[in-house]
Amino acid sequence: MEPGKSGDAEGVLHESPIGRRLFLGIVGVGALGTLFGKSAQQWLSKTVDSTGAPTGGLLPVERFRLYTVTDEFPVRAAEDWSMTVKGLCSNPSTFSYKQLQALPQSAMTKDFQCVTGWRVENVKWRGVKLSDLIDSASPLPEAKAITFGSFDGVYTESLTLEQARRDDVMLAYEMEGSAVSSDHGGPVRLVVAPMYGYKSLKWLDSIEFVDQVENGYWELRGYATDAWIGRSNGRTDEPV
Ligand SMILES: Nc1nc2c(c(=O)[nH]1)N[C@H]1C(S)=C(S)[C@@H](COP(=O)(O)O)O[C@H]1N2
Ligand SMILES: [Mo]
């Protein structure tokens, strides 16, 4: 199964209770299902464009496909959210949403590209540079990478500390001028602009400093760990 690619069987079209939006729920049960169990293998994709109509006239936020690898899109209110910072650092802590917002604010506008081929141009993000968060945690010399956790309970991602310190890697709480929606991984999601979308973990709730990169959800299923756009996964997209 590819990150965000429709399975060939068992796709069910549901009508959403909200307006014209439809979403396509897909349950993939393949060979991996027997190895990793049903919950790890189930995933869903919601789309505003389930008819396959051209997406030309849509706003950036409407041109995303919405993904989850569990059987749901988890919802957590900002006031109920917190993020633990742990592992190989001298200042482990827990951030509330307010405490995260108190860190220096940063913004970037970058294309967002999924490894399955879709790309959304010029997406506006606002949040905190991961490098600022890293500095506040004071990683120990033996910390070489970060593992990110999601409150969906399943998805993980990882970056080397060097990758994590880049200016185009953010913990985003705003997308296109509004709070990051639950569907898009709010209240806070990771955005790794120069890499394929699967690195941009949704529903972030933990950051752990570790001594080496640990493969994440899609890397364990064959996708590149260093997922540079246009320079990995056999693809030749324009870099971001
Ligand atoms: N927790 C979690 N994060 C995730 C995913 C997911 O299924 N679960 N899908 C990834 C993939 S493959 C892509 S392309 C983007 C899609 O982001 P979107 O759902 O906001 O469009 O999220 C990434 N982060
Ligand atoms: Mo993706």
PDB file of C-alpha atoms and ligand atoms in Angstrom:
ATOM      1  CA  MET A   1       0.000   0.000   0.000  1.00  0.00           C
ATOM      2  CA  GLU A   2       1.321   3.423  -0.845  1.00  0.00           C
ATOM      3  CA  PRO A   3       1.066   6.518   1.334  1.00  0.00           C
ATOM      4  CA  GLY A   4      -2.284   7.807   0.291  1.00  0.00           C
ATOM      5  CA  LYS A   5      -2.857   5.599  -2.698  1.00  0.00           C
ATOM      6  CA  SER A   6      -6.318   4.128  -3.048  1.00  0.00           C
ATOM      7  CA  GLY A   7      -6.554   0.410  -2.560  1.00  0.00           C
ATOM      8  CA  ASP A   8      -8.100  -1.421  -5.476  1.00  0.00           C
ATOM      9  CA  ALA A   9     -10.780  -3.169  -3.462  1.00  0.00           C
ATOM     10  CA  GLU A  10     -13.312  -2.366  -0.796  1.00  0.00           C
ATOM     11  CA  GLY A  11     -13.451   1.359  -1.430  1.00  0.00           C
ATOM     12  CA  VAL A  12     -16.702   2.767  -0.070  1.00  0.00           C
ATOM     13  CA  LEU A  13     -18.052   6.162  -0.980  1.00  0.00           C
ATOM     14  CA  HIS A  14     -19.709   7.882   1.957  1.00  0.00           C
ATOM     15  CA  GLU A  15     -21.646  11.077   1.877  1.00  0.00           C
ATOM     16  CA  SER A  16     -20.368  13.519   4.459  1.00  0.00           C
ATOM     17  CA  PRO A  17     -22.821  15.218   6.773  1.00  0.00           C
ATOM     18  CA  ILE A  18     -21.103  18.504   5.979  1.00  0.00           C
ATOM     19  CA  GLY A  19     -22.211  20.125   2.778  1.00  0.00           C
ATOM     20  CA  ARG A  20     -21.037  18.980  -0.608  1.00  0.00           C
ATOM     21  CA  ARG A  21     -17.961  17.288   0.726  1.00  0.00           C
ATOM     22  CA  LEU A  22     -17.662  13.616   0.055  1.00  0.00           C
ATOM     23  CA  PHE A  23     -15.059  11.344   1.393  1.00  0.00           C
ATOM     24  CA  LEU A  24     -13.756   8.064   0.223  1.00  0.00           C
ATOM     25  CA  GLY A  25     -13.195   5.551   2.989  1.00  0.00           C
ATOM     26  CA  ILE A  26     -10.932   2.732   2.078  1.00  0.00           C
ATOM     27  CA  VAL A  27     -10.070  -0.309   4.130  1.00  0.00           C
ATOM     28  CA  GLY A  28      -7.048  -2.076   2.784  1.00  0.00           C
ATOM     29  CA  VAL A  29      -6.552  -5.652   3.947  1.00  0.00           C
ATOM     30  CA  GLY A  30      -3.485  -7.095   2.334  1.00  0.00           C
ATOM     31  CA  ALA A  31      -0.559  -9.324   3.150  1.00  0.00           C
ATOM     32  CA  LEU A  32       0.734  -6.830   5.689  1.00  0.00           C
ATOM     33  CA  GLY A  33      -2.551  -7.127   7.541  1.00  0.00           C
ATOM     34  CA  THR A  34      -1.676 -10.620   8.600  1.00  0.00           C
ATOM     35  CA  LEU A  35       1.794  -9.536   9.708  1.00  0.00           C
ATOM     36  CA  PHE A  36       0.982  -6.309  11.499  1.00  0.00           C
ATOM     37  CA  GLY A  37      -2.633  -6.771  12.440  1.00  0.00           C
ATOM     38  CA  LYS A  38      -5.757  -5.123  11.219  1.00  0.00           C
ATOM     39  CA  SER A  39      -5.416  -1.760  12.907  1.00  0.00           C
ATOM     40  CA  ALA A  40      -1.980  -1.091  11.444  1.00  0.00           C
ATOM     41  CA  GLN A  41      -3.178  -1.986   8.001  1.00  0.00           C
ATOM     42  CA  GLN A  42      -6.450  -0.074   7.903  1.00  0.00           C
ATOM     43  CA  TRP A  43      -6.288   3.401   6.519  1.00  0.00           C
ATOM     44  CA  LEU A  44      -8.613   5.972   5.136  1.00  0.00           C
ATOM     45  CA  SER A  45      -8.474   8.761   2.661  1.00  0.00           C
ATOM     46  CA  LYS A  46     -10.886  11.667   2.600  1.00  0.00           C
ATOM     47  CA  THR A  47     -11.025  13.910  -0.369  1.00  0.00           C
ATOM     48  CA  VAL A  48     -12.970  16.995  -1.407  1.00  0.00           C
ATOM     49  CA  ASP A  49     -12.660  15.791  -4.920  1.00  0.00           C
ATOM     50  CA  SER A  50     -13.938  12.239  -4.863  1.00  0.00           C
ATOM     51  CA  THR A  51     -15.473  12.617  -8.318  1.00  0.00           C
ATOM     52  CA  GLY A  52     -12.034  13.049  -9.833  1.00  0.00           C
ATOM     53  CA  ALA A  53     -12.975  16.510 -11.078  1.00  0.00           C
ATOM     54  CA  PRO A  54     -10.121  18.886 -11.925  1.00  0.00           C
ATOM     55  CA  THR A  55      -8.878  20.718  -8.846  1.00  0.00           C
ATOM     56  CA  GLY A  56      -7.804  23.899 -10.613  1.00  0.00           C
ATOM     57  CA  GLY A  57     -10.202  26.389  -9.023  1.00  0.00           C
ATOM     58  CA  LEU A  58      -9.840  25.229  -5.450  1.00  0.00           C
ATOM     59  CA  LEU A  59      -8.142  27.013  -2.574  1.00  0.00           C
ATOM     60  CA  PRO A  60      -4.839  25.496  -1.413  1.00  0.00           C
ATOM     61  CA  VAL A  61      -6.449  23.929   1.635  1.00  0.00           C
ATOM     62  CA  GLU A  62      -9.011  22.208  -0.627  1.00  0.00           C
ATOM     63  CA  ARG A  63      -6.370  20.692  -2.865  1.00  0.00           C
ATOM     64  CA  PHE A  64      -4.974  18.413  -0.182  1.00  0.00           C
ATOM     65  CA  ARG A  65      -6.007  14.822   0.139  1.00  0.00           C
ATOM     66  CA  LEU A  66      -6.700  13.956   3.749  1.00  0.00           C
ATOM     67  CA  TYR A  67      -4.995  10.869   5.078  1.00  0.00           C
ATOM     68  CA  THR A  68      -5.046   8.680   8.120  1.00  0.00           C
ATOM     69  CA  VAL A  69      -3.615   5.200   8.569  1.00  0.00           C
ATOM     70  CA  THR A  70      -5.985   4.328  11.410  1.00  0.00           C
ATOM     71  CA  ASP A  71      -9.720   3.875  11.049  1.00  0.00           C
ATOM     72  CA  GLU A  72     -10.424   7.405  12.203  1.00  0.00           C
ATOM     73  CA  PHE A  73      -9.457  11.053  12.031  1.00  0.00           C
ATOM     74  CA  PRO A  74      -8.761  11.823  15.702  1.00  0.00           C
ATOM     75  CA  VAL A  75      -9.996  15.085  17.191  1.00  0.00           C
ATOM     76  CA  ARG A  76      -8.395  16.941  20.096  1.00  0.00           C
ATOM     77  CA  ALA A  77      -9.276  20.447  21.218  1.00  0.00           C
ATOM     78  CA  ALA A  78      -6.363  22.856  21.605  1.00  0.00           C
ATOM     79  CA  GLU A  79      -7.036  23.229  25.346  1.00  0.00           C
ATOM     80  CA  ASP A  80      -6.876  19.451  25.783  1.00  0.00           C
ATOM     81  CA  TRP A  81      -3.704  19.032  23.751  1.00  0.00           C
ATOM     82  CA  SER A  82      -0.224  18.633  25.125  1.00  0.00           C
ATOM     83  CA  MET A  83       3.092  17.495  23.741  1.00  0.00           C
ATOM     84  CA  THR A  84       5.827  15.708  25.656  1.00  0.00           C
ATOM     85  CA  VAL A  85       9.480  16.437  24.932  1.00  0.00           C
ATOM     86  CA  LYS A  86      11.611  13.595  26.230  1.00  0.00           C
ATOM     87  CA  GLY A  87      14.576  11.318  25.639  1.00  0.00           C
ATOM     88  CA  LEU A  88      18.211  12.399  25.335  1.00  0.00           C
ATOM     89  CA  CYS A  89      17.892  16.021  26.432  1.00  0.00           C
ATOM     90  CA  SER A  90      18.696  17.910  29.608  1.00  0.00           C
ATOM     91  CA  ASN A  91      15.401  19.802  29.698  1.00  0.00           C
ATOM     92  CA  PRO A  92      12.518  17.382  29.101  1.00  0.00           C
ATOM     93  CA  SER A  93       9.097  18.985  29.408  1.00  0.00           C
ATOM     94  CA  THR A  94       5.449  19.017  28.476  1.00  0.00           C
ATOM     95  CA  PHE A  95       4.038  21.809  26.323  1.00  0.00           C
ATOM     96  CA  SER A  96       0.454  22.975  26.427  1.00  0.00           C
ATOM     97  CA  TYR A  97      -0.926  24.665  23.322  1.00  0.00           C
ATOM     98  CA  LYS A  98      -0.518  28.036  25.029  1.00  0.00           C
ATOM     99  CA  GLN A  99       3.073  27.295  25.988  1.00  0.00           C
ATOM    100  CA  LEU A 100       3.871  26.295  22.417  1.00  0.00           C
ATOM    101  CA  GLN A 101       2.305  29.500  21.136  1.00  0.00           C
ATOM    102  CA  ALA A 102       4.485  31.458  23.552  1.00  0.00           C
ATOM    103  CA  LEU A 103       7.607  30.350  21.661  1.00  0.00           C
ATOM    104  CA  PRO A 104       8.820  32.627  18.854  1.00  0.00           C
ATOM    105  CA  GLN A 105       6.343  32.510  15.987  1.00  0.00           C
ATOM    106  CA  SER A 106       7.506  31.588  12.527  1.00  0.00           C
ATOM    107  CA  ALA A 107       5.842  31.440   9.109  1.00  0.00           C
ATOM    108  CA  MET A 108       6.618  29.872   5.755  1.00  0.00           C
ATOM    109  CA  THR A 109       4.951  29.425   2.386  1.00  0.00           C
ATOM    110  CA  LYS A 110       5.946  26.188   0.675  1.00  0.00           C
ATOM    111  CA  ASP A 111       4.611  23.652  -1.790  1.00  0.00           C
ATOM    112  CA  PHE A 112       3.347  20.430  -0.208  1.00  0.00           C
ATOM    113  CA  GLN A 113       3.978  17.248  -2.161  1.00  0.00           C
ATOM    114  CA  CYS A 114       2.769  13.695  -1.530  1.00  0.00           C
ATOM    115  CA  VAL A 115       4.901  10.846  -2.832  1.00  0.00           C
ATOM    116  CA  THR A 116       1.853   9.565  -4.751  1.00  0.00           C
ATOM    117  CA  GLY A 117       2.102  12.617  -6.993  1.00  0.00           C
ATOM    118  CA  TRP A 118      -0.277  15.346  -5.835  1.00  0.00           C
ATOM    119  CA  ARG A 119       1.201  18.696  -4.982  1.00  0.00           C
ATOM    120  CA  VAL A 120      -0.331  21.812  -3.453  1.00  0.00           C
ATOM    121  CA  GLU A 121       1.507  25.004  -4.305  1.00  0.00           C
ATOM    122  CA  ASN A 122       2.252  27.837  -1.898  1.00  0.00           C
ATOM    123  CA  VAL A 123       0.735  26.565   1.311  1.00  0.00           C
ATOM    124  CA  LYS A 124       0.951  29.098   4.142  1.00  0.00           C
ATOM    125  CA  TRP A 125       1.993  27.681   7.505  1.00  0.00           C
ATOM    126  CA  ARG A 126       2.474  29.387  10.845  1.00  0.00           C
ATOM    127  CA  GLY A 127       3.842  27.899  14.030  1.00  0.00           C
ATOM    128  CA  VAL A 128       7.156  27.271  15.735  1.00  0.00           C
ATOM    129  CA  LYS A 129      10.404  26.322  14.088  1.00  0.00           C
ATOM    130  CA  LEU A 130      11.392  22.885  15.263  1.00  0.00           C
ATOM    131  CA  SER A 131      14.910  24.287  15.821  1.00  0.00           C
ATOM    132  CA  ASP A 132      13.563  26.657  18.491  1.00  0.00           C
ATOM    133  CA  LEU A 133      11.870  23.780  20.266  1.00  0.00           C
ATOM    134  CA  ILE A 134      15.087  21.748  20.046  1.00  0.00           C
ATOM    135  CA  ASP A 135      17.082  24.575  21.587  1.00  0.00           C
ATOM    136  CA  SER A 136      14.638  24.853  24.479  1.00  0.00           C
ATOM    137  CA  ALA A 137      15.090  21.138  25.220  1.00  0.00           C
ATOM    138  CA  SER A 138      18.931  21.187  25.186  1.00  0.00           C
ATOM    139  CA  PRO A 139      19.638  17.832  23.517  1.00  0.00           C
ATOM    140  CA  LEU A 140      22.562  15.840  24.925  1.00  0.00           C
ATOM    141  CA  PRO A 141      25.628  15.254  22.712  1.00  0.00           C
ATOM    142  CA  GLU A 142      24.540  11.657  22.096  1.00  0.00           C
ATOM    143  CA  ALA A 143      21.169  12.774  20.673  1.00  0.00           C
ATOM    144  CA  LYS A 144      21.397  12.306  16.901  1.00  0.00           C
ATOM    145  CA  ALA A 145      17.758  12.155  15.814  1.00  0.00           C
ATOM    146  CA  ILE A 146      14.169  12.834  16.841  1.00  0.00           C
ATOM    147  CA  THR A 147      11.255  10.423  16.811  1.00  0.00           C
ATOM    148  CA  PHE A 148       7.814  12.039  16.545  1.00  0.00           C
ATOM    149  CA  GLY A 149       4.638  10.494  17.920  1.00  0.00           C
ATOM    150  CA  SER A 150       1.003  11.049  17.015  1.00  0.00           C
ATOM    151  CA  PHE A 151      -2.095  10.835  19.162  1.00  0.00           C
ATOM    152  CA  ASP A 152      -3.607   8.628  16.486  1.00  0.00           C
ATOM    153  CA  GLY A 153      -1.610   6.011  18.401  1.00  0.00           C
ATOM    154  CA  VAL A 154       0.003   4.441  15.327  1.00  0.00           C
ATOM    155  CA  TYR A 155       1.892   6.844  13.070  1.00  0.00           C
ATOM    156  CA  THR A 156       5.505   7.773  13.789  1.00  0.00           C
ATOM    157  CA  GLU A 157       8.173   9.696  11.942  1.00  0.00           C
ATOM    158  CA  SER A 158      11.821  10.509  12.446  1.00  0.00           C
ATOM    159  CA  LEU A 159      14.410  13.068  11.363  1.00  0.00           C
ATOM    160  CA  THR A 160      18.121  13.408  12.005  1.00  0.00           C
ATOM    161  CA  LEU A 161      18.872  16.326  14.295  1.00  0.00           C
ATOM    162  CA  GLU A 162      20.517  18.090  11.369  1.00  0.00           C
ATOM    163  CA  GLN A 163      17.372  17.729   9.229  1.00  0.00           C
ATOM    164  CA  ALA A 164      15.188  18.752  12.166  1.00  0.00           C
ATOM    165  CA  ARG A 165      17.112  22.008  12.624  1.00  0.00           C
ATOM    166  CA  ARG A 166      16.403  23.238   9.097  1.00  0.00           C
ATOM    167  CA  ASP A 167      14.521  26.499   8.710  1.00  0.00           C
ATOM    168  CA  ASP A 168      11.822  24.838   6.598  1.00  0.00           C
ATOM    169  CA  VAL A 169      10.817  22.333   9.277  1.00  0.00           C
ATOM    170  CA  MET A 170       8.023  23.529  11.569  1.00  0.00           C
ATOM    171  CA  LEU A 171       5.525  22.566  14.200  1.00  0.00           C
ATOM    172  CA  ALA A 172       2.506  24.179  12.577  1.00  0.00           C
ATOM    173  CA  TYR A 173      -0.628  25.351  14.364  1.00  0.00           C
ATOM    174  CA  GLU A 174      -1.928  27.487  11.493  1.00  0.00           C
ATOM    175  CA  MET A 175      -2.529  26.574   7.864  1.00  0.00           C
ATOM    176  CA  GLU A 176      -3.743  29.122   5.308  1.00  0.00           C
ATOM    177  CA  GLY A 177      -4.547  31.640   8.033  1.00  0.00           C
ATOM    178  CA  SER A 178      -6.688  29.380  10.237  1.00  0.00           C
ATOM    179  CA  ALA A 179      -5.976  26.928  13.022  1.00  0.00           C
ATOM    180  CA  VAL A 180      -4.822  23.607  11.562  1.00  0.00           C
ATOM    181  CA  SER A 181      -8.048  21.581  11.364  1.00  0.00           C
ATOM    182  CA  SER A 182      -8.426  18.152  12.935  1.00  0.00           C
ATOM    183  CA  ASP A 183      -8.536  16.575   9.484  1.00  0.00           C
ATOM    184  CA  HIS A 184      -5.176  18.123   8.646  1.00  0.00           C
ATOM    185  CA  GLY A 185      -3.585  16.937  11.890  1.00  0.00           C
ATOM    186  CA  GLY A 186      -4.390  19.766  14.289  1.00  0.00           C
ATOM    187  CA  PRO A 187      -4.043  21.225  16.788  1.00  0.00           C
ATOM    188  CA  VAL A 188      -0.345  20.827  15.912  1.00  0.00           C
ATOM    189  CA  ARG A 189       1.307  18.956  13.061  1.00  0.00           C
ATOM    190  CA  LEU A 190       4.821  18.586  11.804  1.00  0.00           C
ATOM    191  CA  VAL A 191       5.628  20.184   8.424  1.00  0.00           C
ATOM    192  CA  VAL A 192       8.832  19.013   6.737  1.00  0.00           C
ATOM    193  CA  ALA A 193       8.624  21.127   3.590  1.00  0.00           C
ATOM    194  CA  PRO A 194      11.605  19.726   1.632  1.00  0.00           C
ATOM    195  CA  MET A 195      10.470  16.117   2.047  1.00  0.00           C
ATOM    196  CA  TYR A 196       7.495  14.099   0.793  1.00  0.00           C
ATOM    197  CA  GLY A 197       4.266  14.521   2.719  1.00  0.00           C
ATOM    198  CA  TYR A 198       4.566  11.346   4.757  1.00  0.00           C
ATOM    199  CA  LYS A 199       7.325  12.998   6.832  1.00  0.00           C
ATOM    200  CA  SER A 200       4.829  15.695   7.931  1.00  0.00           C
ATOM    201  CA  LEU A 201       3.285  13.790  10.840  1.00  0.00           C
ATOM    202  CA  LYS A 202      -0.240  14.787  11.813  1.00  0.00           C
ATOM    203  CA  TRP A 203      -1.725  14.959  15.329  1.00  0.00           C
ATOM    204  CA  LEU A 204       1.697  15.486  16.895  1.00  0.00           C
ATOM    205  CA  ASP A 205       1.946  14.783  20.622  1.00  0.00           C
ATOM    206  CA  SER A 206       5.495  13.683  21.351  1.00  0.00           C
ATOM    207  CA  ILE A 207       9.056  14.495  20.469  1.00  0.00           C
ATOM    208  CA  GLU A 208      11.789  12.158  21.641  1.00  0.00           C
ATOM    209  CA  PHE A 209      15.520  12.677  21.282  1.00  0.00           C
ATOM    210  CA  VAL A 210      17.165   9.394  20.313  1.00  0.00           C
ATOM    211  CA  ASP A 211      20.660   8.241  19.338  1.00  0.00           C
ATOM    212  CA  GLN A 212      19.730   7.169  15.795  1.00  0.00           C
ATOM    213  CA  VAL A 213      16.962   7.547  13.227  1.00  0.00           C
ATOM    214  CA  GLU A 214      14.112   5.119  13.767  1.00  0.00           C
ATOM    215  CA  ASN A 215      12.102   4.262  10.676  1.00  0.00           C
ATOM    216  CA  GLY A 216       8.539   5.561  10.753  1.00  0.00           C
ATOM    217  CA  TYR A 217       5.218   4.188   9.568  1.00  0.00           C
ATOM    218  CA  TRP A 218       5.790   4.405   5.805  1.00  0.00           C
ATOM    219  CA  GLU A 219       9.537   3.761   5.983  1.00  0.00           C
ATOM    220  CA  LEU A 220       8.791   0.393   7.591  1.00  0.00           C
ATOM    221  CA  ARG A 221       6.677  -0.223   4.466  1.00  0.00           C
ATOM    222  CA  GLY A 222       9.439   0.522   1.988  1.00  0.00           C
ATOM    223  CA  TYR A 223       9.531   4.307   1.591  1.00  0.00           C
ATOM    224  CA  ALA A 224      12.720   6.349   1.881  1.00  0.00           C
ATOM    225  CA  THR A 225      13.781   7.617   5.287  1.00  0.00           C
ATOM    226  CA  ASP A 226      15.582  10.590   3.740  1.00  0.00           C
ATOM    227  CA  ALA A 227      12.516  11.569   1.745  1.00  0.00           C
ATOM    228  CA  TRP A 228      13.835  14.609  -0.177  1.00  0.00           C
ATOM    229  CA  ILE A 229      11.355  15.760  -2.811  1.00  0.00           C
ATOM    230  CA  GLY A 230      12.737  14.954  -6.246  1.00  0.00           C
ATOM    231  CA  ARG A 231      15.723  13.050  -4.852  1.00  0.00           C
ATOM    232  CA  SER A 232      14.184   9.935  -3.300  1.00  0.00           C
ATOM    233  CA  ASN A 233      11.567   7.239  -3.844  1.00  0.00           C
ATOM    234  CA  GLY A 234      12.544   7.069  -7.518  1.00  0.00           C
ATOM    235  CA  ARG A 235      10.767  10.358  -8.246  1.00  0.00           C
ATOM    236  CA  THR A 236      11.900  13.410 -10.177  1.00  0.00           C
ATOM    237  CA  ASP A 237       9.645  16.164  -8.818  1.00  0.00           C
ATOM    238  CA  GLU A 238      10.809  19.748  -8.558  1.00  0.00           C
ATOM    239  CA  PRO A 239      12.478  20.097  -5.109  1.00  0.00           C
ATOM    240  CA  VAL A 240      10.800  22.253  -2.459  1.00  0.00           C
TER     241      VAL A 240
HETATM  242  N1  LIG B   1      -0.629  10.765  11.719  1.00  0.00           N
HETATM  243  C1  LIG B   1      -0.571  10.750  10.368  1.00  0.00           C
HETATM  244  N2  LIG B   1       0.206  11.672   9.751  1.00  0.00           N
HETATM  245  C2  LIG B   1       0.288  11.694   8.407  1.00  0.00           C
HETATM  246  C3  LIG B   1      -0.397  10.739   7.607  1.00  0.00           C
HETATM  247  C4  LIG B   1      -1.220   9.809   8.281  1.00  0.00           C
HETATM  248  O1  LIG B   1      -1.879   8.954   7.655  1.00  0.00           O
HETATM  249  N3  LIG B   1      -1.289   9.841   9.658  1.00  0.00           N
HETATM  250  N4  LIG B   1      -0.263  10.741   6.221  1.00  0.00           N
HETATM  251  C5  LIG B   1       0.926  11.402   5.677  1.00  0.00           C
HETATM  252  C6  LIG B   1       0.875  11.604   4.234  1.00  0.00           C
HETATM  253  S1  LIG B   1       1.235  10.265   3.247  1.00  0.00           S
HETATM  254  C7  LIG B   1       0.643  12.845   3.692  1.00  0.00           C
HETATM  255  S2  LIG B   1       0.773  13.142   2.020  1.00  0.00           S
HETATM  256  C8  LIG B   1       0.217  13.974   4.547  1.00  0.00           C
HETATM  257  C9  LIG B   1      -1.148  14.440   4.109  1.00  0.00           C
HETATM  258  O2  LIG B   1      -1.563  15.511   4.899  1.00  0.00           O
HETATM  259  P1  LIG B   1      -3.097  15.913   4.880  1.00  0.00           P
HETATM  260  O3  LIG B   1      -3.876  14.699   5.344  1.00  0.00           O
HETATM  261  O4  LIG B   1      -3.233  17.093   5.786  1.00  0.00           O
HETATM  262  O5  LIG B   1      -3.431  16.238   3.450  1.00  0.00           O
HETATM  263  O6  LIG B   1       0.154  13.638   5.932  1.00  0.00           O
HETATM  264  C10 LIG B   1       1.154  12.755   6.371  1.00  0.00           C
HETATM  265  N5  LIG B   1       1.080  12.638   7.806  1.00  0.00           N
HETATM  266 MO    MO B   2       1.501  11.118   1.167  1.00  0.00          MO
END
